[in-house]
XYZ file of C-alpha atoms in Angstrom:
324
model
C 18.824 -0.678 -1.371
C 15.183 0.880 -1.145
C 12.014 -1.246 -2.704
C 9.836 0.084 -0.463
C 8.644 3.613 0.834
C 5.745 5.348 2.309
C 4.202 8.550 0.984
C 1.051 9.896 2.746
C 1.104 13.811 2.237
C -1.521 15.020 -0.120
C 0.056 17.171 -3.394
C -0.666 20.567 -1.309
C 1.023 19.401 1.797
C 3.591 17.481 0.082
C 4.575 21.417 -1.621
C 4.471 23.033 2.229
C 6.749 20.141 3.136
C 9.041 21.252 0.438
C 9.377 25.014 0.499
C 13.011 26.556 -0.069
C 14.671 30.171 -0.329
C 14.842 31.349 -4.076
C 17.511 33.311 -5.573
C 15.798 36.621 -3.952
C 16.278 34.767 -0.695
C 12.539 34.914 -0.334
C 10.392 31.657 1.455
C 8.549 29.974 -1.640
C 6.990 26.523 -2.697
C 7.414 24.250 -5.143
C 4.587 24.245 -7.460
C 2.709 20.761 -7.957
C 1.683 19.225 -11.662
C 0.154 16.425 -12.649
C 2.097 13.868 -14.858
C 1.563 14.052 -18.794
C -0.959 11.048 -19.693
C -3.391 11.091 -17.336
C -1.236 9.117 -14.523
C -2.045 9.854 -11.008
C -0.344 10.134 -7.767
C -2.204 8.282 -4.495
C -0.902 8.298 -1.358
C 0.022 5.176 0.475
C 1.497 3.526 3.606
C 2.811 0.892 0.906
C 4.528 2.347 -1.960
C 6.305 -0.169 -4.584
C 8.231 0.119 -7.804
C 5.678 0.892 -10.703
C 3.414 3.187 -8.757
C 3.986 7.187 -9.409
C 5.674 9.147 -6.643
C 5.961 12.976 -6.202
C 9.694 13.722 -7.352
C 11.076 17.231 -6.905
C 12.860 18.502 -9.882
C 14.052 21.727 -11.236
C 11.280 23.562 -13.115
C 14.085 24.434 -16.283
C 13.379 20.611 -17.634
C 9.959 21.079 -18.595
C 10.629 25.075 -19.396
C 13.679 26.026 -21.278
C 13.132 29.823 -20.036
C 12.705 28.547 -16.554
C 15.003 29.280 -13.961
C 17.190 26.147 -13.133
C 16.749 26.991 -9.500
C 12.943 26.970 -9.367
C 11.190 23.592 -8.399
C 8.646 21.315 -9.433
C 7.019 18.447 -8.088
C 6.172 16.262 -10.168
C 4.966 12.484 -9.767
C 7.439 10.141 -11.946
C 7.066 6.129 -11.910
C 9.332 4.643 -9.891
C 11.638 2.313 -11.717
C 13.582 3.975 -14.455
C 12.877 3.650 -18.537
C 15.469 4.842 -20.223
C 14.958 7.291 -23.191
C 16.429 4.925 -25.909
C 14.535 1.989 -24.712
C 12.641 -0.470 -27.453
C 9.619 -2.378 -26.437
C 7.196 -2.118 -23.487
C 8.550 0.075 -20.651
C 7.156 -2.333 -18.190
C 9.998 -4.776 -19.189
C 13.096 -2.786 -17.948
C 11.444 -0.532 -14.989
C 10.646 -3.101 -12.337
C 14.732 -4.191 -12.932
C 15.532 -0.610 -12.410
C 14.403 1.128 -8.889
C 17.695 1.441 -7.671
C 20.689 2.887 -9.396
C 23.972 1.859 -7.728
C 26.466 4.862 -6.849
C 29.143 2.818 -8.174
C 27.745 1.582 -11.450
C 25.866 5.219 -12.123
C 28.349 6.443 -13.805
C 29.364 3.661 -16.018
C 26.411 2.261 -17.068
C 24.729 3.746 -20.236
C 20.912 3.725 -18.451
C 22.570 5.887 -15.830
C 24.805 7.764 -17.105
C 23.011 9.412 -20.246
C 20.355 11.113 -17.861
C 22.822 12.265 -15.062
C 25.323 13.873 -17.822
C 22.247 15.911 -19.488
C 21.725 17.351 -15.764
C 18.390 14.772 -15.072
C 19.315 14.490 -11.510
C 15.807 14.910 -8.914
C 15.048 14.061 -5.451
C 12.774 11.295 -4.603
C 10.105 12.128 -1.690
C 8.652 10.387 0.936
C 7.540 9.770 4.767
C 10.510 7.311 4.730
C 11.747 3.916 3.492
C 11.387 -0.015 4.544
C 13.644 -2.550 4.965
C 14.229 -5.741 6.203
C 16.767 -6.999 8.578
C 17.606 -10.581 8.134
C 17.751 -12.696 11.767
C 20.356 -15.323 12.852
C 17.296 -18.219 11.789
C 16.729 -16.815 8.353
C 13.417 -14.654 10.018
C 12.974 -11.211 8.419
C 11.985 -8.509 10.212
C 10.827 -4.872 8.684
C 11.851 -1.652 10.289
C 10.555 1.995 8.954
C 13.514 4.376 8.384
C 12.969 7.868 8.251
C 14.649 11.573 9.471
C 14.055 12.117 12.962
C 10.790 14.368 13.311
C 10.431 17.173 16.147
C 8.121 15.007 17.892
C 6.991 11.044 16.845
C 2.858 10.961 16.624
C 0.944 7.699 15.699
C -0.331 7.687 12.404
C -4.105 8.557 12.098
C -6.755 5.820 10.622
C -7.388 7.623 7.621
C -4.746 9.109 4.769
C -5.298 12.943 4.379
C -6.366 12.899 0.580
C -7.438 16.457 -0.179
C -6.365 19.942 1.692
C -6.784 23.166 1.146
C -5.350 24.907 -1.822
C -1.646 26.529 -0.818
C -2.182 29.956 -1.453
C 0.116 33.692 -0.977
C -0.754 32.874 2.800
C 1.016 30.059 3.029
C 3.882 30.845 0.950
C 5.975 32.313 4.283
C 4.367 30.041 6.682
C 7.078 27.772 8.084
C 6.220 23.879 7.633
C 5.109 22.047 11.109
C 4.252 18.550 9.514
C 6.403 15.573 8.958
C 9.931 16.133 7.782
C 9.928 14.082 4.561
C 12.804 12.438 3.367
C 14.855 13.380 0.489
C 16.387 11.067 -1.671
C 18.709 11.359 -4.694
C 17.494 10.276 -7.758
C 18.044 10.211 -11.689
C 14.901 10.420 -14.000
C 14.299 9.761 -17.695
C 11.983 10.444 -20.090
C 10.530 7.820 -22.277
C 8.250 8.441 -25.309
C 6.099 5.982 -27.499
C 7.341 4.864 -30.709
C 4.047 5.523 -32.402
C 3.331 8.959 -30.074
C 1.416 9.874 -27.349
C 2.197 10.972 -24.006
C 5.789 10.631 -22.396
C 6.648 8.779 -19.069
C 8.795 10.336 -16.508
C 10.521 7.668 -14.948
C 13.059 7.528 -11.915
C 15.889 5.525 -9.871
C 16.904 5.951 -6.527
C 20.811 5.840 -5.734
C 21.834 3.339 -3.393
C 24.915 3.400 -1.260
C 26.814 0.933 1.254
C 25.000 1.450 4.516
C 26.231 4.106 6.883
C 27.156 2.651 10.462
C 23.129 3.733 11.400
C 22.175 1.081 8.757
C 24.355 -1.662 8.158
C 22.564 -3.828 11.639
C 19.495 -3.771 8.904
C 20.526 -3.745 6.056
C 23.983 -3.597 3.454
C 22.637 -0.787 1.087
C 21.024 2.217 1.840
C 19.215 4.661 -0.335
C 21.751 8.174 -1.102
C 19.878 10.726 1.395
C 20.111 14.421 1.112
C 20.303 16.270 4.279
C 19.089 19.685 3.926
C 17.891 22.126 1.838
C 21.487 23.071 0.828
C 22.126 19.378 -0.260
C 18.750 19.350 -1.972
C 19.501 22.620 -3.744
C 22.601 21.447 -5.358
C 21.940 18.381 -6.532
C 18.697 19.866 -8.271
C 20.837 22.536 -9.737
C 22.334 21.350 -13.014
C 23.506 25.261 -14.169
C 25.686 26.000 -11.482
C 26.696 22.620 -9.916
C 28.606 20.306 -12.419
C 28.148 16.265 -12.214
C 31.427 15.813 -10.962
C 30.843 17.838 -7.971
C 27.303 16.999 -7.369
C 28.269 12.962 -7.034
C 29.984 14.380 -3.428
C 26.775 14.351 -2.344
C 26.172 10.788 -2.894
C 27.136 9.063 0.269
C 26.135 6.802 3.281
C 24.572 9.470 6.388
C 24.038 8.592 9.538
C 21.181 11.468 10.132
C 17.916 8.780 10.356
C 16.371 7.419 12.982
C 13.903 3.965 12.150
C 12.150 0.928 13.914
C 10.140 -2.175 13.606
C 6.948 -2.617 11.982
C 4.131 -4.978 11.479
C 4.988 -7.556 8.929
C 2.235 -6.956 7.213
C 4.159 -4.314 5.049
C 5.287 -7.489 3.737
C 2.489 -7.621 1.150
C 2.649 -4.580 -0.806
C -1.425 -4.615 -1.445
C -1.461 -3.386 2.385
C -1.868 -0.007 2.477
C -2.713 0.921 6.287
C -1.528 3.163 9.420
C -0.697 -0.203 10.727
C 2.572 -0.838 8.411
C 4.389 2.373 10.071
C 3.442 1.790 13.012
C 6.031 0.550 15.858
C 6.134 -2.555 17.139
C 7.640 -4.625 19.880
C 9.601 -7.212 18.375
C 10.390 -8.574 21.567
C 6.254 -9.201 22.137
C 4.455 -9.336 18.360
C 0.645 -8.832 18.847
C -1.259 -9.993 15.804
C -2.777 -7.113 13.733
C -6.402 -7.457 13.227
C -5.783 -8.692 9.486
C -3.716 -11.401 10.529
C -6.217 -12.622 13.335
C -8.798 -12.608 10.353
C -6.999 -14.409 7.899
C -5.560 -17.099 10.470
C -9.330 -17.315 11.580
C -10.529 -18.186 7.856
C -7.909 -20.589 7.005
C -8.312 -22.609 10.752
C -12.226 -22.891 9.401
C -11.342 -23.644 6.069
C -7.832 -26.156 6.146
C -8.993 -28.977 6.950
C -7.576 -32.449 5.699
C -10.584 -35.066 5.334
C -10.159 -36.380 8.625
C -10.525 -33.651 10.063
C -6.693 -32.613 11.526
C -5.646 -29.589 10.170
C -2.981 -28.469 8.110
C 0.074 -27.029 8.723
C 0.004 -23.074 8.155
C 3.039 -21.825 6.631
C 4.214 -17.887 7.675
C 3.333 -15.378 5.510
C 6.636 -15.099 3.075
C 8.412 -12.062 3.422
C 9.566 -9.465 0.498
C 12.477 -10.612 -1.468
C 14.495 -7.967 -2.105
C 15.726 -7.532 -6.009
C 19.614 -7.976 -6.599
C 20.295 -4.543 -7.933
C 23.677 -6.247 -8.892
C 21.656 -8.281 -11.885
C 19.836 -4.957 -12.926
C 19.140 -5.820 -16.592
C 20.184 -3.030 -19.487
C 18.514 -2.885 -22.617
């Protein structure tokens, strides 16, 4: 399953990072815009179900004239609303990040959006998850494509870049691969009117032999542009062939982080960052907050008190999704 991911490419980048052939054959980008209602993507180290992530889709759902092969990115919340739903979306989308390959096409949440072509791909740095030990201890690892060469992330997220222009329209991408995950979106609009919300799911699969040491579910990863292009492309490629595309791969590489990805209110370099399981060294945050509480737990005469482990994520049982 995937209830945790990392996006830290700024909108402009995040379009570089995403440039395809079009039907001319010619090198283009995706074109970025903003989500309807003022909502805002912000890039994080720490991204969690509820926050808006960029989501490439094809450009013909928000124009009818457009060309079903020209993309958009375009941030979506992450944890599907489906169109019919009654009541406060917050109520169904935190039950909803993951879609299950095996349920998408039976259940109604699902299954309405992916027959009227709403299929997108969700994008990010990569994904976390946690592997469970023999005594219960979980440990996070950062999974991800394997990147040309592996570089330490810098202290500071890159929040504005220059504006793409014609120049950089043939220019091929040297950043960060980022990883492309299938998805279904929705569109949800207020009873009483006012601006839609775009939401999404990710589709999970059983783990692919590269995965199943961490973890039983993995998200459904595209691998390459061609994979990418037809499961965005409603016109030309049905459902019923595009689901072939939903399957465990082996093509990612990952390893441990810092368990302080654990809280999803951290939002530093330090939660991608590779550890050594085998030797943990405290993160600065952790030396501070052990520091405060050995000052401040103290039992009246004066022996301290025990100083339980941070608690780890628990992971949602997409299995008890609930459908309104």
């Amino acid at each position: 399953m995937c209830g945790r991911t990392a996006c830290t490419l700024a909108p402009d980048d995040i379009c570089r990072a995403c440039g395809y052939k079009n039907k001319q054959d010619k090198q283009v980008q995706p074109k970025w815009q903003d989500p309807p209602g003022g909502q805002q993507y912000y890039t994080s180290y720490n991204m969690s179900p509820g926050r808006h992530t960029p989501v490439l889709v094809s450009v013909a759902h928000f124009n009818t004239d457009g060309d079903v092969r020209e993309r958009v990115v375009q941030p979506m919340q992450w944890g599907l609303v489906p169109s019919w739903h009654k009541g406060e979306p917050s109520s169904v989308g935190y039950n909803m990040n993951n879609c299950r390959s095996d349920g998408m096409l039976t259940k109604r949440s699902f299954k309405s959006p992916l027959e009227k072509g709403q299929r997108c791909v969700v994008l990010a740095d990569g994904f976390y998850e946690w592997h469970t030990g023999k005594v219960g201890k979980k440990q996070p690892y950062f999974i991800y494509f394997p990147q040309a060469t592996y570089t330490e992330p810098k202290e500071e997220i890159k929040e504005e870049t220059k504006e793409s222009g014609d120049d950089d329209v043939g220019v091929e991408w040297k950043g960060r691969r980022l990883l492309t995950m299938a998805g279904v979106f929705d569109k949800w609009t207020p009873k009483e009117g006012g601006a839609p919300l775009f939401t999404y799911s990710i589709i999970t699969v059983d783990s692919s032999p590269a995965m199943t040491w961490i973890h039983h579910r993995m998200p459904a990863i595209l691998d390459g542009d061609n994979e990418v292009r037809d499961w965005l492309d409603f016109g030309a490629i049905p459902l019923s062939k595009a689901v072939k595309l939903i399957r465990p791969v082996t093509c990612i590489q990952s390893h441990p982080v810092s368990t302080v990805v654990n809280n999803s209110r951290n939002n530093t370099p330090e939660c991608i960052t590779k550890v050594d399981v085998e030797n943990p060294k405290k993160s600065a945050s952790s030396k501070l907050m052990m520091s405060w509480l050995g000052k401040h737990k103290k039992e009246p005469d004066g022996q301290s008190v025990e100083i339980k482990k941070e608690d780890t994520v628990t992971e949602p049982d997409d299995k008890k999704l609930k459908q309104s």
